[in-house]
Amino acid sequence: MPTTAITARVGKFYDGLDSRAGAKGYIERTDFEQVAVRIVESFQLTPQSSQAQKVHNSLGHLWDTMMLPADADGDGRVTRAEYIQAIVALADMPDLYEDTIGRCALTYVEAADVNGDGLVDAREFTTLHQANVDGLSDGAVAEVFHRLDRDGDGYLTADEMRQGFTEFFTSPDNDAPGTWLMGAPA
């Protein structure tokens, strides 16, 4: 059973996605495609590059495996309630979680890692965050980065990013660093 804290965080993430998609009150596949385009453009990736294709494929996979089945009425749109129900259910499905959210976290690191060192610095993280969702100032994104950077070296590894995503979407503990992905937990 998801906690109120998890439901609130997942709802906040949905609101950021919906806002970025024009605040329609629902999200659809084209919104995920636009997130991919914004990431590719933000990092000046060549659209046909393998890195750009991974971003598109990862977000398409997330839509196909998580969002499409969440569309209870089959209208091609996922409402806030449908989104929350689908995402919080992942806490009980670790394999599906890793195949969807975990895969996206790793793809995001690959996209943001413009110099190929396997790490994401604060500037790269800010660019990535702003390409995904609305709702946080640069200062708030810097705070998120600081909390996710568990070893304090000024970079995020793929493991730190995946752990942050996992905590955001599944941890009942609002003090966990990843719960700050969308700013201070409510």
XYZ file of C-alpha atoms in Angstrom:
186
model
C 0.000 0.000 0.000
C 1.565 3.296 -1.010
C 2.007 5.956 1.591
C 0.532 9.414 1.348
C 4.086 10.723 0.902
C 4.728 8.525 -2.165
C 1.373 9.423 -3.684
C 2.050 13.134 -3.129
C 5.508 12.937 -4.754
C 4.253 10.955 -7.741
C 1.418 13.453 -8.149
C 3.915 16.325 -8.028
C 5.988 14.657 -10.756
C 2.858 14.174 -12.878
C 1.978 17.837 -12.406
C 5.448 18.784 -13.668
C 5.030 16.570 -16.738
C 1.534 17.888 -17.407
C 2.639 21.497 -16.988
C 5.495 20.957 -19.450
C 2.937 19.402 -21.837
C 0.613 22.410 -21.715
C -1.407 21.669 -18.554
C -4.065 19.713 -20.444
C -5.049 17.602 -17.450
C -3.697 14.452 -19.083
C -0.528 13.163 -20.684
C -0.238 11.144 -23.852
C 2.441 9.435 -25.918
C 3.255 12.640 -27.814
C 4.127 14.304 -24.490
C 6.740 11.602 -23.829
C 8.011 12.061 -27.376
C 8.363 15.788 -26.721
C 10.339 15.108 -23.526
C 12.714 13.011 -25.632
C 13.007 15.799 -28.227
C 13.725 18.378 -25.498
C 16.434 16.176 -23.976
C 18.033 15.538 -27.365
C 17.921 19.242 -28.241
C 19.058 20.392 -24.791
C 22.214 18.312 -25.073
C 22.660 19.076 -28.767
C 22.631 15.411 -29.684
C 22.435 14.507 -33.347
C 18.830 13.288 -33.748
C 19.916 10.109 -35.557
C 22.714 9.282 -33.081
C 22.544 6.125 -30.994
C 22.442 8.294 -27.857
C 19.394 10.216 -29.146
C 17.702 7.012 -30.223
C 18.216 5.532 -26.730
C 16.430 8.532 -25.238
C 13.497 8.145 -27.643
C 13.385 4.357 -27.206
C 13.553 4.541 -23.411
C 10.695 7.027 -23.136
C 8.679 5.119 -25.746
C 9.247 1.936 -23.759
C 8.119 3.684 -20.569
C 4.922 4.785 -22.299
C 4.241 1.360 -23.832
C 4.911 -0.683 -20.700
C 3.602 1.616 -17.975
C 1.400 4.383 -19.279
C -0.542 2.635 -22.035
C -1.744 -0.101 -19.647
C -2.565 2.625 -17.076
C -4.993 4.226 -19.524
C -8.078 2.697 -17.895
C -10.610 4.039 -20.397
C -8.452 3.417 -23.474
C -8.619 6.991 -24.776
C -4.848 7.302 -25.284
C -4.601 9.761 -22.409
C -3.368 9.172 -18.876
C -4.942 11.274 -16.163
C -3.278 12.190 -12.906
C -5.176 9.451 -11.051
C -4.251 6.818 -13.657
C -0.590 7.902 -13.557
C -0.384 7.772 -9.777
C -2.003 4.342 -9.663
C 0.409 2.944 -12.279
C 3.575 4.397 -10.760
C 2.882 3.553 -7.117
C 2.105 -0.028 -8.162
C 5.770 -0.333 -9.190
C 6.804 -0.660 -5.534
C 5.425 -4.214 -5.676
C 6.949 -4.999 -9.103
C 10.728 -4.553 -8.882
C 11.452 -6.181 -12.251
C 9.015 -3.911 -14.085
C 10.322 -0.930 -12.127
C 13.901 -1.627 -13.213
C 12.787 -2.220 -16.810
C 10.980 1.126 -16.974
C 11.991 3.778 -14.441
C 15.447 2.279 -13.856
C 16.053 2.136 -17.593
C 15.004 5.788 -17.954
C 17.357 6.857 -15.163
C 20.296 5.182 -16.893
C 19.304 6.604 -20.282
C 19.106 10.081 -18.761
C 22.651 9.724 -17.422
C 23.874 8.652 -20.858
C 22.131 11.607 -22.517
C 23.326 14.158 -19.970
C 26.908 12.887 -19.929
C 28.077 15.091 -22.781
C 31.788 14.488 -22.215
C 31.444 10.703 -21.948
C 33.011 10.294 -18.507
C 30.033 8.368 -17.103
C 29.151 11.205 -14.712
C 26.590 14.000 -14.652
C 27.707 17.360 -13.289
C 25.418 20.025 -11.824
C 25.036 21.931 -15.109
C 24.166 18.751 -17.012
C 21.682 17.736 -14.312
C 19.977 21.144 -14.412
C 19.619 20.921 -18.195
C 18.226 17.393 -17.938
C 15.794 18.274 -15.160
C 14.434 21.317 -16.999
C 13.969 19.316 -20.207
C 11.745 16.871 -18.322
C 9.442 18.794 -16.021
C 8.399 22.255 -14.948
C 8.168 23.520 -11.426
C 11.646 24.062 -9.982
C 13.932 27.065 -9.998
C 17.629 26.686 -10.783
C 18.335 26.998 -7.039
C 15.885 24.226 -6.209
C 17.400 21.982 -8.911
C 20.842 22.679 -7.400
C 19.519 21.493 -4.028
C 18.169 18.317 -5.655
C 21.572 17.699 -7.247
C 23.349 18.213 -3.926
C 21.087 15.693 -2.197
C 21.442 13.079 -4.951
C 25.244 13.453 -4.918
C 25.639 11.043 -2.017
C 29.427 10.986 -1.994
C 29.708 14.776 -2.379
C 32.147 14.607 -5.299
C 30.188 17.070 -7.449
C 28.968 14.433 -9.902
C 26.115 11.960 -10.176
C 26.852 8.400 -11.184
C 24.318 6.135 -12.850
C 23.865 4.362 -9.506
C 23.235 7.637 -7.653
C 20.685 8.654 -10.283
C 18.926 5.279 -10.231
C 18.892 5.255 -6.429
C 17.427 8.769 -6.401
C 14.665 7.795 -8.830
C 13.936 4.656 -6.801
C 13.630 6.621 -3.568
C 11.442 9.260 -5.189
C 8.946 6.768 -6.571
C 9.004 4.079 -3.856
C 10.392 5.275 -0.503
C 7.999 6.101 2.326
C 10.882 8.016 3.977
C 10.668 11.716 3.057
C 14.195 12.194 4.436
C 15.733 9.955 1.747
C 17.797 12.068 -0.686
C 15.896 10.929 -3.771
C 12.581 12.117 -2.382
C 13.781 15.636 -3.242
C 13.735 14.973 -7.014
C 10.907 17.497 -7.410
C 12.040 19.775 -4.580
C 11.269 19.574 -0.892
C 8.840 16.711 -0.181
C 5.418 17.781 1.027
